[in-house]
Rosetta silent file (secondary structure, phi, psi, omega in degrees, C-alpha in Angstrom):
SEQUENCE: MPSSTDARNANVGLNLAGKTAAVAGGTQGIGAAVGLRFAQAGANVYIIGRNEQLGREVVEKCREQAHDAGDGRTYEFIKADLSSVSEVRRVAEVLKEKSGSKGIDYLVTSQGGPPNGKYIQTSSTPAHDAHFAVQTLSRFGLAYLLASSGILKDTWVSVCAPAGEKGPEPDVDNLELEGAHRDKWMLGRVMGQAKQDSALGDAIAVQFNQHFPSLRAVHLFPGFVYTNALASASIVPRPVLWAYGYVGPLMARFTPMGNLPAWYAEIPVYIGANPSARGKGLEASNERLKPLGWPAWAEGTTGKKVWEKLKAMVEV
SCORE:     score description
SCORE:     0.000 S_00000001
   1 L     0.000  139.314  170.136   -0.165   -0.002    0.009 S_00000001
   2 L   -73.028  135.920  177.889    1.391    3.424   -0.613 S_00000001
   3 L  -150.482 -179.637  162.783    3.100    5.264    1.926 S_00000001
   4 H   -11.859  -56.413 -177.388    5.986    7.258    3.101 S_00000001
   5 H   -66.484  -37.973  164.550    8.376    4.833    1.851 S_00000001
   6 H   -21.853  -72.795  177.578    6.775    5.332   -1.398 S_00000001
   7 H   -57.276  -60.999 -179.081    7.484    9.079   -1.507 S_00000001
   8 H   -39.674  -59.557  161.081   10.959    8.231    0.028 S_00000001
   9 H   -24.623  -62.689  178.378   11.704    6.036   -3.151 S_00000001
  10 H   -72.306  -20.736 -175.017   10.295    8.595   -5.493 S_00000001
  11 L   -96.782   24.933  170.260   12.277   11.551   -3.876 S_00000001
  12 L   -80.771   82.862 -162.039   15.517    9.408   -4.272 S_00000001
  13 L   107.152   15.503  177.869   17.703   11.764   -6.322 S_00000001
  14 L   -69.049  118.043  179.031   15.345   14.695   -6.116 S_00000001
  15 L   -96.393  118.283  165.040   17.404   17.983   -7.258 S_00000001
  16 L  -104.680    9.646  169.779   15.885   20.982   -5.610 S_00000001
  17 L   -35.467  116.970 -177.191   19.011   23.056   -6.739 S_00000001
  18 L    95.933  -17.434  170.435   18.106   26.642   -7.107 S_00000001
  19 L   -91.446  172.536  169.508   14.830   26.335   -5.326 S_00000001
  20 E  -155.709  131.413 -161.411   13.385   27.671   -2.362 S_00000001
  21 E  -108.629  141.188  164.817   11.155   26.653    0.704 S_00000001
  22 E  -122.332  132.949 -166.939    9.867   28.368    3.570 S_00000001
  23 E  -119.965   82.376  178.337    8.625   26.377    6.525 S_00000001
  24 E   -72.090  139.396  168.103    6.348   28.044    9.141 S_00000001
  25 L    77.219   44.278  167.945    6.169   25.824   12.437 S_00000001
  26 L   -88.992   -7.518 -157.055    9.690   24.794   11.171 S_00000001
  27 L   -82.444  -24.451 -170.968   11.454   24.644   14.657 S_00000001
  28 L  -150.589  163.484  164.245   10.404   21.157   16.028 S_00000001
  29 L    76.601 -140.919 -174.466    7.994   17.975   14.872 S_00000001
  30 H   -78.494  -46.709 -179.450    7.165   17.807   11.236 S_00000001
  31 H   -69.916  -17.969  168.042    8.194   21.139    9.995 S_00000001
  32 H   -87.610  -33.926  155.625   11.620   20.892   10.955 S_00000001
  33 H   -54.003  -33.921  168.026   11.689   17.502    9.529 S_00000001
  34 H   -71.332  -21.354  161.140   10.215   18.902    6.263 S_00000001
  35 H   -70.343  -38.777  166.031   12.683   21.643    6.414 S_00000001
  36 H   -66.404  -40.430 -172.081   15.611   19.417    6.694 S_00000001
  37 H   -64.211  -50.915 -179.316   14.439   16.977    4.096 S_00000001
  38 H   -41.250  -65.719  177.082   14.060   20.419    1.534 S_00000001
  39 H   -42.607  -86.518 -153.618   18.142   21.110    2.550 S_00000001
  40 H   -55.496   -6.680  163.120   19.203   17.621    1.663 S_00000001
  41 L   -77.116   -6.504 -174.949   17.438   18.047   -1.808 S_00000001
  42 L   105.192   -2.006 -148.113   19.365   21.311   -2.264 S_00000001
  43 L  -108.374  150.602  171.968   16.892   23.801   -1.967 S_00000001
  44 E   -87.647  156.746 -140.039   17.401   26.899    0.221 S_00000001
  45 E  -145.938  104.260  165.164   15.308   26.759    3.709 S_00000001
  46 E  -103.792   93.626  172.839   13.825   29.636    5.779 S_00000001
  47 E   -50.625  124.795  149.797   12.553   28.123    9.264 S_00000001
  48 E  -116.026  148.862 -167.665   10.140   30.324   11.076 S_00000001
  49 E   163.089  154.928  164.287    9.013   29.676   14.515 S_00000001
  50 L   -49.503  -55.788 -170.891    8.950   31.204   18.071 S_00000001
  51 L   -92.228  111.895  179.817   11.844   29.326   19.572 S_00000001
  52 H   -83.702  -15.138  169.493   15.113   30.620   18.423 S_00000001
  53 H   -66.550  -63.563 -176.141   17.307   28.150   19.896 S_00000001
  54 H   -59.344  -29.443 -178.488   15.404   25.057   18.378 S_00000001
  55 H   -86.622  -16.936 -156.363   15.127   27.288   14.818 S_00000001
  56 H  -106.142  -42.303  175.731   18.774   28.099   14.929 S_00000001
  57 H   -70.259  -55.861  176.372   19.332   24.241   15.717 S_00000001
  58 H   -57.338  -32.005 -172.084   17.311   23.399   12.755 S_00000001
  59 H   -78.278  -43.105  169.430   19.076   25.677   10.408 S_00000001
  60 H   -41.589  -45.031 -166.616   22.541   24.370   11.601 S_00000001
  61 H   -81.797  -12.532  167.144   21.335   20.587   10.615 S_00000001
  62 H   -47.959  -62.627  173.525   20.484   22.099    7.325 S_00000001
  63 H   -47.896  -40.892 -160.829   23.697   23.100    6.754 S_00000001
  64 H   -98.075   -9.334  161.357   25.214   20.043    7.639 S_00000001
  65 H   -82.088  -41.906 -140.322   22.778   17.765    5.652 S_00000001
  66 L   -59.875  145.844  177.341   22.483   19.629    2.976 S_00000001
  67 L   -92.753  137.082 -160.421   23.519   18.556   -0.566 S_00000001
  68 L    34.304   64.767  172.703   26.392   20.357   -1.817 S_00000001
  69 L   -78.956    8.401  172.937   26.065   22.750    0.531 S_00000001
  70 L   -98.508   23.642 -157.147   29.409   24.817   -0.244 S_00000001
  71 L  -110.662    6.502 -169.596   27.772   26.499   -3.114 S_00000001
  72 L    89.451   26.469 -169.811   26.318   29.519   -1.359 S_00000001
  73 L   -94.484  150.915 -174.116   23.059   28.437   -0.685 S_00000001
  74 L   -95.058  144.011 -178.100   20.888   29.874    2.186 S_00000001
  75 E  -141.014  120.177  175.158   19.705   28.307    5.496 S_00000001
  76 E  -157.860  175.962 -161.200   18.530   30.840    7.795 S_00000001
  77 E  -102.281  158.550  150.171   15.743   31.301   11.132 S_00000001
  78 E  -144.608  106.044 -176.741   13.132   33.853   11.123 S_00000001
  79 E   -56.857  140.171 -178.156   11.456   34.328   14.504 S_00000001
  80 L  -167.692  126.726  170.009    7.885   34.920   14.559 S_00000001
  81 L   -80.157  122.529 -172.591    4.666   34.661   16.602 S_00000001
  82 L   -86.275   -6.505 -160.069    2.348   33.480   14.368 S_00000001
  83 L   -88.669   -1.842 -163.703   -0.645   33.874   16.375 S_00000001
  84 L  -110.737  136.067  178.477   -0.524   37.708   15.731 S_00000001
  85 H   -64.495  -46.792 -171.147   -1.595   39.188   12.046 S_00000001
  86 H   -53.697  -42.084  173.901    0.716   41.880   12.422 S_00000001
  87 H   -67.577  -48.615  176.443    3.649   39.225   12.629 S_00000001
  88 H   -42.924  -33.346  171.866    2.326   37.501    9.952 S_00000001
  89 H   -84.579  -12.133  169.772    2.526   40.382    7.683 S_00000001
  90 H   -81.304  -31.029  178.572    5.650   40.945    8.773 S_00000001
  91 H   -67.345  -43.197 -166.004    7.164   37.559    8.036 S_00000001
  92 H   -67.393  -35.481 -168.332    5.500   37.734    4.143 S_00000001
  93 H   -70.725  -60.761  134.210    7.686   41.096    3.915 S_00000001
  94 H    -3.895  -60.102  165.036   10.739   39.493    5.222 S_00000001
  95 H   -82.028  -15.935  171.843   10.525   36.682    3.173 S_00000001
  96 H   -93.441    4.512  176.857    9.937   38.988    0.111 S_00000001
  97 H   -87.479  -46.334 -177.504   12.933   40.949    1.052 S_00000001
  98 H   -67.308  -46.628  174.426   15.251   37.899    1.452 S_00000001
  99 L   -61.242  -32.818 -154.716   14.105   36.122   -1.635 S_00000001
 100 L    49.701 -124.199  176.889   14.426   38.924   -3.851 S_00000001
 101 L   -75.501  -19.856 -159.127   13.389   38.667   -7.415 S_00000001
 102 L   -90.112   -8.002  173.280   13.858   34.505   -7.532 S_00000001
 103 L    53.059 -149.580 -179.734   10.855   34.554   -4.602 S_00000001
 104 E  -119.475  107.491 -177.238    9.641   31.287   -2.723 S_00000001
 105 E   -74.629  -28.796  169.737    8.883   28.273   -4.612 S_00000001
 106 E  -151.576  128.232 -175.464    7.122   26.279   -1.881 S_00000001
 107 E  -109.708  126.158 -157.493    5.826   27.391    1.261 S_00000001
 108 L  -138.331   90.595  164.380    4.965   24.535    3.869 S_00000001
 109 L   -93.373  115.776  170.195    2.679   25.670    6.946 S_00000001
 110 L  -119.237   26.715  178.638    2.743   23.091    9.784 S_00000001
 111 L   -66.923  165.746  176.722    2.269   25.753   12.861 S_00000001
 112 L    79.403 -160.822 -157.719   -0.070   25.050   15.371 S_00000001
 113 L   178.527  171.352  161.520   -1.005   21.710   17.093 S_00000001
 114 L   -26.626  133.547  158.904   -3.787   19.719   18.356 S_00000001
 115 L   -51.274  143.932  173.115   -7.260   21.168   19.380 S_00000001
 116 L  -135.793   36.465  172.604   -7.177   21.734   22.944 S_00000001
 117 L    54.115    0.815  176.131  -10.920   23.059   23.425 S_00000001
 118 L   -86.814  158.825 -171.776   -9.857   26.302   25.114 S_00000001
 119 L  -133.496   87.633 -173.903  -11.209   29.342   23.523 S_00000001
 120 L  -121.280  137.636 -161.886   -8.387   31.865   24.907 S_00000001
 121 E   -88.822  142.977  161.138   -8.223   35.373   23.100 S_00000001
 122 L   -73.304  134.532 -175.404   -4.671   36.717   21.931 S_00000001
 123 L   -70.589    2.522  176.100   -3.008   39.623   23.190 S_00000001
 124 L   -77.999  159.941 -179.810   -2.464   41.405   19.689 S_00000001
 125 L   -92.244   96.401   26.021   -4.607   44.084   18.112 S_00000001
 126 L  -100.901  134.187 -166.044   -6.901   43.051   16.690 S_00000001
 127 L   -84.256  159.729 -159.334   -7.314   39.851   19.180 S_00000001
 128 L  -149.241  156.804 -177.214   -8.426   36.551   17.837 S_00000001
 129 E   -56.414  127.874 -168.233   -9.059   32.905   19.358 S_00000001
 130 H   -81.485  -11.293 -167.240   -5.291   31.740   19.840 S_00000001
 131 H   -93.901  -52.628  179.506   -5.645   28.301   18.727 S_00000001
 132 H   -43.061  -49.010  175.720   -7.966   29.586   15.449 S_00000001
 133 H   -31.948  -56.170  175.008   -5.259   32.642   15.361 S_00000001
 134 H  -101.262  -27.787  178.584   -2.418   29.964   14.224 S_00000001
 135 H   -73.229  -21.905  149.597   -4.045   26.989   12.916 S_00000001
 136 H  -104.222  -54.354 -176.489   -5.852   28.799   10.390 S_00000001
 137 H   -59.009  -27.895  155.660   -5.633   32.369   10.105 S_00000001
 138 H   -46.232  -60.344  176.063   -1.640   32.162   10.035 S_00000001
 139 H   -49.115  -50.508  172.288   -1.823   29.649    7.604 S_00000001
 140 H   -78.061  -19.158 -166.817   -4.071   31.622    4.848 S_00000001
 141 H   -72.733  -62.069 -168.388   -2.294   34.732    6.067 S_00000001
 142 H   -74.563  -62.598 -179.530    1.203   33.549    5.008 S_00000001
 143 H   -72.146  -32.433 -178.427   -0.117   31.909    1.401 S_00000001
 144 H   -93.447   -4.274  164.378   -2.467   34.552    0.381 S_00000001
 145 H   -68.169  -49.399 -157.389    0.301   37.620    1.361 S_00000001
 146 H   -72.354  -30.928  177.894    2.765   35.802   -0.495 S_00000001
 147 H   -65.118  -41.282 -148.228    0.788   34.541   -3.360 S_00000001
 148 H   -98.741  -14.412  154.368   -0.985   37.822   -3.975 S_00000001
 149 L  -106.074   46.208  165.737    2.465   39.856   -4.084 S_00000001
 150 L    56.872   -6.312 -179.582    3.794   37.389   -6.473 S_00000001
 151 L   -64.953  -36.064 -164.056    6.629   36.297   -3.960 S_00000001
 152 E   -98.218   98.674 -178.771    4.958   32.526   -3.898 S_00000001
 153 E  -102.695   13.330  175.586    6.061   30.949   -7.208 S_00000001
 154 E  -130.160  -82.182 -162.555    4.850   27.205   -6.988 S_00000001
 155 E  -142.136  109.454  150.953    3.235   25.386   -4.059 S_00000001
 156 E   -77.292  133.102 -177.683    1.502   25.656   -0.633 S_00000001
 157 E  -126.067   81.377  179.956    1.737   22.962    1.403 S_00000001
 158 E   -92.612  138.872  179.265   -0.463   23.033    4.682 S_00000001
 159 E  -115.434   94.430 -177.717   -0.350   19.706    6.889 S_00000001
 160 L  -154.940  105.140 -156.731   -3.507   19.912    8.726 S_00000001
 161 L   -56.058  134.005 -170.366   -5.763   17.186    8.218 S_00000001
 162 L   -70.053  134.525  177.164   -8.243   17.727    5.477 S_00000001
 163 L   -52.705  -43.553 -157.525  -12.224   17.348    5.737 S_00000001
 164 L    60.950 -168.271 -168.205  -12.102   15.504    2.511 S_00000001
 165 L   -46.447  -52.128 -153.123  -14.655   14.800   -0.123 S_00000001
 166 L   -95.684  -11.091 -160.154  -17.462   13.914    2.226 S_00000001
 167 L   -83.799  157.312 -153.102  -16.674   16.588    5.066 S_00000001
 168 L   -83.702  158.052  169.899  -19.355   18.638    6.626 S_00000001
 169 L   -66.671  171.790 -175.614  -19.240   22.936    6.145 S_00000001
 170 L   -84.834  176.101  162.523  -17.439   25.344    8.655 S_00000001
 171 L   -98.223   85.152  162.344  -19.686   27.447   10.986 S_00000001
 172 L   -22.953  -79.573  178.591  -19.284   30.366    8.702 S_00000001
 173 L   -50.379  -38.320 -173.581  -21.180   32.927   10.813 S_00000001
 174 L  -136.660   69.568  174.631  -18.593   32.049   14.026 S_00000001
 175 L   -57.041  -12.981  171.563  -15.225   31.134   12.481 S_00000001
 176 L  -115.931   18.299  160.246  -13.296   31.151   15.846 S_00000001
 177 L    50.148   52.833  177.445  -16.153   29.130   17.363 S_00000001
 178 L   -84.087  138.585  157.146  -16.468   32.088   19.966 S_00000001
 179 L    71.830  -12.917  162.048  -18.718   31.192   23.012 S_00000001
 180 L   -58.283  144.783  163.396  -19.564   27.612   20.916 S_00000001
 181 L    49.004   49.415 -179.902  -19.784   24.312   22.460 S_00000001
 182 L   -88.331  -13.145 -179.966  -19.093   25.822   26.181 S_00000001
 183 L   -97.423   33.340 -168.244  -21.867   23.570   27.205 S_00000001
 184 L  -153.120  142.806 -165.843  -20.052   20.375   26.167 S_00000001
 185 L   -63.387  161.165  162.374  -17.549   18.212   28.146 S_00000001
 186 H   -29.420  -57.671  172.583  -13.843   18.740   26.600 S_00000001
 187 H   -62.212  -56.902  150.831  -13.812   16.381   24.441 S_00000001
 188 H     5.369  -97.588 -177.602  -16.922   18.022   22.909 S_00000001
 189 H   -10.071  -67.711  160.583  -15.000   20.723   22.472 S_00000001
 190 H   -53.010  -36.094 -166.262  -11.792   19.299   20.972 S_00000001
 191 H   -75.537  -65.662 -159.915  -13.904   17.602   18.224 S_00000001
 192 H   -44.729  -34.462 -172.740  -15.877   20.814   17.372 S_00000001
 193 H   -77.539  -26.414  167.451  -12.325   22.659   16.906 S_00000001
 194 H   -77.840  -30.079  166.958  -11.099   19.871   14.945 S_00000001
 195 H   -61.776  -32.135 -172.186  -14.073   19.731   12.585 S_00000001
 196 H   -91.281  -19.908  170.963  -13.894   23.257   11.929 S_00000001
 197 H   -45.979  -51.764  168.949   -9.930   23.026   11.480 S_00000001
 198 H   -57.357  -54.707 -176.386  -10.596   20.593    8.479 S_00000001
 199 H   -55.395  -61.766 -159.617  -13.456   22.425    7.146 S_00000001
 200 H   -71.367  -18.586 -176.254  -11.578   25.801    6.958 S_00000001
 201 H   -74.199  -46.199  172.353   -8.322   24.241    5.864 S_00000001
 202 H   -75.220   -3.029  177.763  -10.163   22.932    2.788 S_00000001
 203 H   -80.123  -44.484 -171.753  -12.324   25.870    1.888 S_00000001
 204 H   -56.183  -46.651  166.381   -8.986   27.937    1.886 S_00000001
 205 H   -45.521  -51.382  172.151   -7.424   25.417   -0.317 S_00000001
 206 H   -73.188  -64.741  175.055  -10.076   24.943   -3.115 S_00000001
 207 H   -55.967  -14.604  169.967  -10.328   28.957   -2.864 S_00000001
 208 H   -72.548  -59.385 -168.635   -6.237   29.540   -3.050 S_00000001
 209 H   -69.505  -18.167  159.751   -6.416   27.421   -6.262 S_00000001
 210 H   -75.954  -25.473  179.710   -9.303   29.602   -7.763 S_00000001
 211 H   -87.715  -35.783  152.876   -7.674   32.793   -7.083 S_00000001
 212 L  -107.054   83.868 -170.077   -4.380   31.902   -7.887 S_00000001
 213 L   -79.724   -7.850  174.807   -4.637   29.412  -10.942 S_00000001
 214 L  -109.260   15.934  169.288   -0.925   29.413  -11.654 S_00000001
 215 L  -130.345 -178.844 -152.779   -0.160   28.427   -8.482 S_00000001
 216 E  -128.579  131.185  178.488   -0.855   25.300   -6.530 S_00000001
 217 E   -99.615  127.663  166.056   -2.689   24.481   -2.941 S_00000001
 218 E  -143.829  138.706 -165.569   -1.943   21.117   -1.460 S_00000001
 219 E  -110.427  119.657 -179.057   -3.871   19.927    2.088 S_00000001
 220 E  -112.601  112.086  157.288   -2.385   17.065    3.971 S_00000001
 221 L   -77.926   96.635  161.625   -3.464   14.567    6.514 S_00000001
 222 L   -38.053  -30.159 -162.163   -0.512   13.281    8.451 S_00000001
 223 L    53.905 -144.639  162.927   -1.957   10.570   10.391 S_00000001
 224 E  -102.679  128.040 -152.717   -0.094    9.915   13.302 S_00000001
 225 E  -102.819  135.610  172.672    3.214   11.541   13.812 S_00000001
 226 L  -106.616  131.365 -153.023    5.022   11.106   16.831 S_00000001
 227 L  -163.081  174.070 -159.512    6.285   14.599   17.861 S_00000001
 228 L   -95.567   -8.368 -155.597    6.245   16.411   21.255 S_00000001
 229 H   -43.843  -63.393 -166.167    2.875   18.420   19.893 S_00000001
 230 H   -40.272  -48.632 -154.754    0.701   16.592   22.623 S_00000001
 231 H   -65.635  -36.630 -173.019    3.188   17.935   25.682 S_00000001
 232 H   -78.385   10.935 -177.558    2.816   21.368   24.479 S_00000001
 233 L   -96.345  106.141 -179.274   -1.238   21.251   24.972 S_00000001
 234 L   -69.882    0.658  177.617   -1.631   22.337   28.093 S_00000001
 235 L   -97.895   -6.428 -178.904   -4.958   20.379   28.914 S_00000001
 236 L   -83.569   99.387 -169.694   -3.369   17.142   28.795 S_00000001
 237 L   -49.458  152.640  162.052   -2.983   15.376   32.076 S_00000001
 238 H   -39.442  -67.629 -179.723    0.442   13.847   33.135 S_00000001
 239 H   -40.714  -30.354 -174.983   -0.580   10.612   33.095 S_00000001
 240 H   -78.210  -44.604 -164.790   -1.706   10.583   29.522 S_00000001
 241 H   -65.648  -55.451  177.945    1.649   12.329   28.580 S_00000001
 242 H   -19.038  -72.412 -175.878    3.573    9.380   30.647 S_00000001
 243 H   -55.543  -26.890 -175.893    1.529    6.858   28.395 S_00000001
 244 H   -70.973  -51.385  177.316    1.957    8.807   25.414 S_00000001
 245 H   -58.395  -66.179 -175.132    5.731    9.025   25.612 S_00000001
 246 H   -63.178  -37.552 -171.177    6.015    5.109   25.961 S_00000001
 247 H   -78.241  -36.644  155.928    2.955    4.146   23.520 S_00000001
 248 H    -4.920  -91.850 -160.519    3.850    6.919   21.016 S_00000001
 249 H   -53.268  -31.785 -171.163    7.032    5.729   19.547 S_00000001
 250 H   -80.821  -43.232  173.514    5.522    2.043   18.941 S_00000001
 251 H   -70.704  -11.330  170.736    2.300    3.383   17.023 S_00000001
 252 H   -81.709  -47.438 -171.083    4.827    5.574   14.805 S_00000001
 253 H   -73.812  -30.755 -152.328    6.977    2.449   14.057 S_00000001
 254 L  -133.647   -9.312 -172.385    4.539   -0.506   13.958 S_00000001
 255 L   -97.874  176.087  174.143    0.928    0.539   13.372 S_00000001
 256 L   -81.165  -10.174  174.184   -0.217    1.604    9.239 S_00000001
 257 L   -97.679   -2.029 -142.511   -1.026    5.261   10.181 S_00000001
 258 E  -104.670  164.180  178.259    1.996    5.906   12.325 S_00000001
 259 E  -149.762  146.245  161.560    5.103    7.746   10.955 S_00000001
 260 L   -84.482  155.625 -179.797    8.126    9.209   12.595 S_00000001
 261 H   -47.748  -43.406 -169.240    8.855   13.177   11.701 S_00000001
 262 H   -64.292  -41.986 -169.635   11.826   12.097    9.615 S_00000001
 263 H   -91.500  -24.941 -165.775    9.719    9.191    7.456 S_00000001
 264 H   -78.930  -28.825 -159.021    6.541   11.471    7.106 S_00000001
 265 L   -64.884  -37.414  162.628    8.668   14.546    5.944 S_00000001
 266 H   -68.047    9.788 -174.879    8.700   12.719    2.460 S_00000001
 267 H  -103.890  -73.896  168.962    5.512   12.760    1.805 S_00000001
 268 H   -20.585  -45.747 -150.116    5.129   17.191    2.045 S_00000001
 269 H   -85.910  -55.580 -155.527    8.287   17.247   -0.428 S_00000001
 270 H   -65.178  -38.158  165.112    7.241   14.709   -2.761 S_00000001
 271 H   -78.237    2.751  175.251    4.027   16.141   -3.473 S_00000001
 272 H  -124.279   -6.032  159.533    4.646   19.625   -3.275 S_00000001
 273 H  -147.555   10.142 -179.151    7.772   19.704   -5.119 S_00000001
 274 L   -98.760  107.894  169.372    8.730   16.357   -6.802 S_00000001
 275 H   -19.045  -38.203 -167.228    7.636   16.415  -10.540 S_00000001
 276 H   -68.263  -34.304 -161.063    6.591   12.760  -10.332 S_00000001
 277 H   -82.758  -21.374 -177.894    3.719   13.622   -8.086 S_00000001
 278 L   -59.029  140.609  165.598    1.971   15.953  -10.210 S_00000001
 279 L    87.298   19.385  157.909   -1.419   14.807  -12.140 S_00000001
 280 L  -109.976   15.754  167.818   -2.282   12.174   -9.379 S_00000001
 281 L    44.560   54.155  176.198   -4.739   14.264   -7.403 S_00000001
 282 L  -106.120   18.704 -177.060   -2.548   13.830   -4.202 S_00000001
 283 L   -79.443  -18.886  153.591   -3.435   17.532   -3.583 S_00000001
 284 E  -148.374  116.261  173.398   -5.557   16.596   -0.754 S_00000001
 285 E  -161.453 -170.186 -149.629   -4.652   13.247    0.890 S_00000001
 286 L   -96.593 -175.674  177.673   -3.551   11.019    3.789 S_00000001
 287 L  -100.483   25.074  152.758   -0.154    9.826    4.547 S_00000001
 288 L   -93.114   10.432 -172.169   -1.157    6.651    2.769 S_00000001
 289 L    37.442   51.014 -175.806   -0.764    8.774   -0.177 S_00000001
 290 L  -100.050  128.583  179.490   -4.628    8.001   -0.699 S_00000001
 291 E   -60.221  136.664  168.799   -6.660   10.959   -2.460 S_00000001
 292 L   -81.005  -44.854 -154.619   -9.289   12.682    0.053 S_00000001
 293 L    83.667 -173.466 -167.589  -10.760   14.872   -2.556 S_00000001
 294 L  -133.425  125.027 -174.911  -12.106   18.284   -2.018 S_00000001
 295 L   -63.891  152.531  167.891  -15.682   18.844   -0.458 S_00000001
 296 L   -69.088  -35.072  159.837  -18.088   20.655   -2.906 S_00000001
 297 L   -47.648  -33.980  178.369  -19.129   23.322   -0.850 S_00000001
 298 L   -59.876  -27.969 -179.938  -15.456   24.594   -0.604 S_00000001
 299 L   -86.224  -35.332 -164.253  -16.072   25.795   -4.430 S_00000001
 300 L   -79.382 -143.948 -173.106  -19.350   27.508   -3.698 S_00000001
 301 H   -76.954  -38.845  168.884  -20.859   30.255   -1.382 S_00000001
 302 H   -24.241  -72.460 -156.568  -19.460   28.614    1.773 S_00000001
 303 H   -86.239   -1.024  172.156  -15.921   28.727    0.651 S_00000001
 304 H   -82.228  -40.060 -171.619  -15.997   32.060   -0.877 S_00000001
 305 H   -64.361  -34.777  167.491  -17.539   33.478    2.510 S_00000001
 306 H   -53.826  -69.554 -176.091  -14.714   31.997    4.257 S_00000001
 307 H   -38.382  -52.386 -168.375  -12.153   33.086    1.917 S_00000001
 308 H   -78.560  -65.431 -155.749  -13.326   36.772    2.332 S_00000001
 309 H   -65.230  -32.852  161.950  -13.654   37.261    6.027 S_00000001
 310 H   -33.780  -53.795 -166.630   -9.992   35.740    6.394 S_00000001
 311 H   -74.164  -23.035  174.448   -8.609   38.147    3.957 S_00000001
 312 H   -77.555  -23.953  164.277  -10.250   40.708    5.759 S_00000001
 313 H   -61.775  -37.840  169.933   -8.818   39.756    9.070 S_00000001
 314 H   -71.751  -33.858  160.193   -5.446   39.812    7.180 S_00000001
 315 L   -64.542   -6.212 -169.913   -5.992   43.221    5.802 S_00000001
 316 L   -79.685    0.000    0.000   -6.956   44.869    8.441 S_00000001
């Protein structure tokens, strides 16, 4: 059955010399592994994230493992808190300045993390729900700003579970789920956020392809990738984290949907940057390279409303 192994085999010999990738959420986990894999294929890499120490460590690994790294290629860290719209706009300007006329070939957005069921306002102005701000708004913002300014040249890859062809519509009148699900148990709130994340991700990917037909949007479900993302979710009880620390690596290695970050990284690079993946309908797919399709509603009124509302938030 197709998997990250198939992507890895297809990526053997992949040469991305002269290409440039920007990876948001690239300081650890999936993002860090994707950034490193781009470097190994010869691309210039910008790592975007909050943790400067981790970010610089990833950049140094890119330098160490890059293919033919001695020819003046660029590996840089851009520190940013992507929960702030002003920071998203600043990062887009920094990438524009640093990449120059060559621009950015591949944008990978892996920032954010599992929904936590909380609704906490950011301290930025205007304020947004913290989870929504990173998981949806910053992904849209970076892709929209780079595409509309002509800096993005090829593909935007967003790693965040697609709703798929039969996925339900999002709550368009309450994108941030403000006040929603407060009467539910924590699990119900988490599931509500997860459903909204997936639907909004599909909507903006479909609309991105309509607004920028010369570019390409990819929305990928990673399955289970063992990272420390769960530990960063403050609501998770310590016993659960202990169990995750023991069971997680086993699930990643020995279950059909499991991956480690370095294994999974082959898939975003394959679908986003490998010419052999084009034309296979993998723009919305899972960790087994199974096409999931786009929901019909994302092309219509619902998708357009989502796009316009997010655009207004970014352009404030």
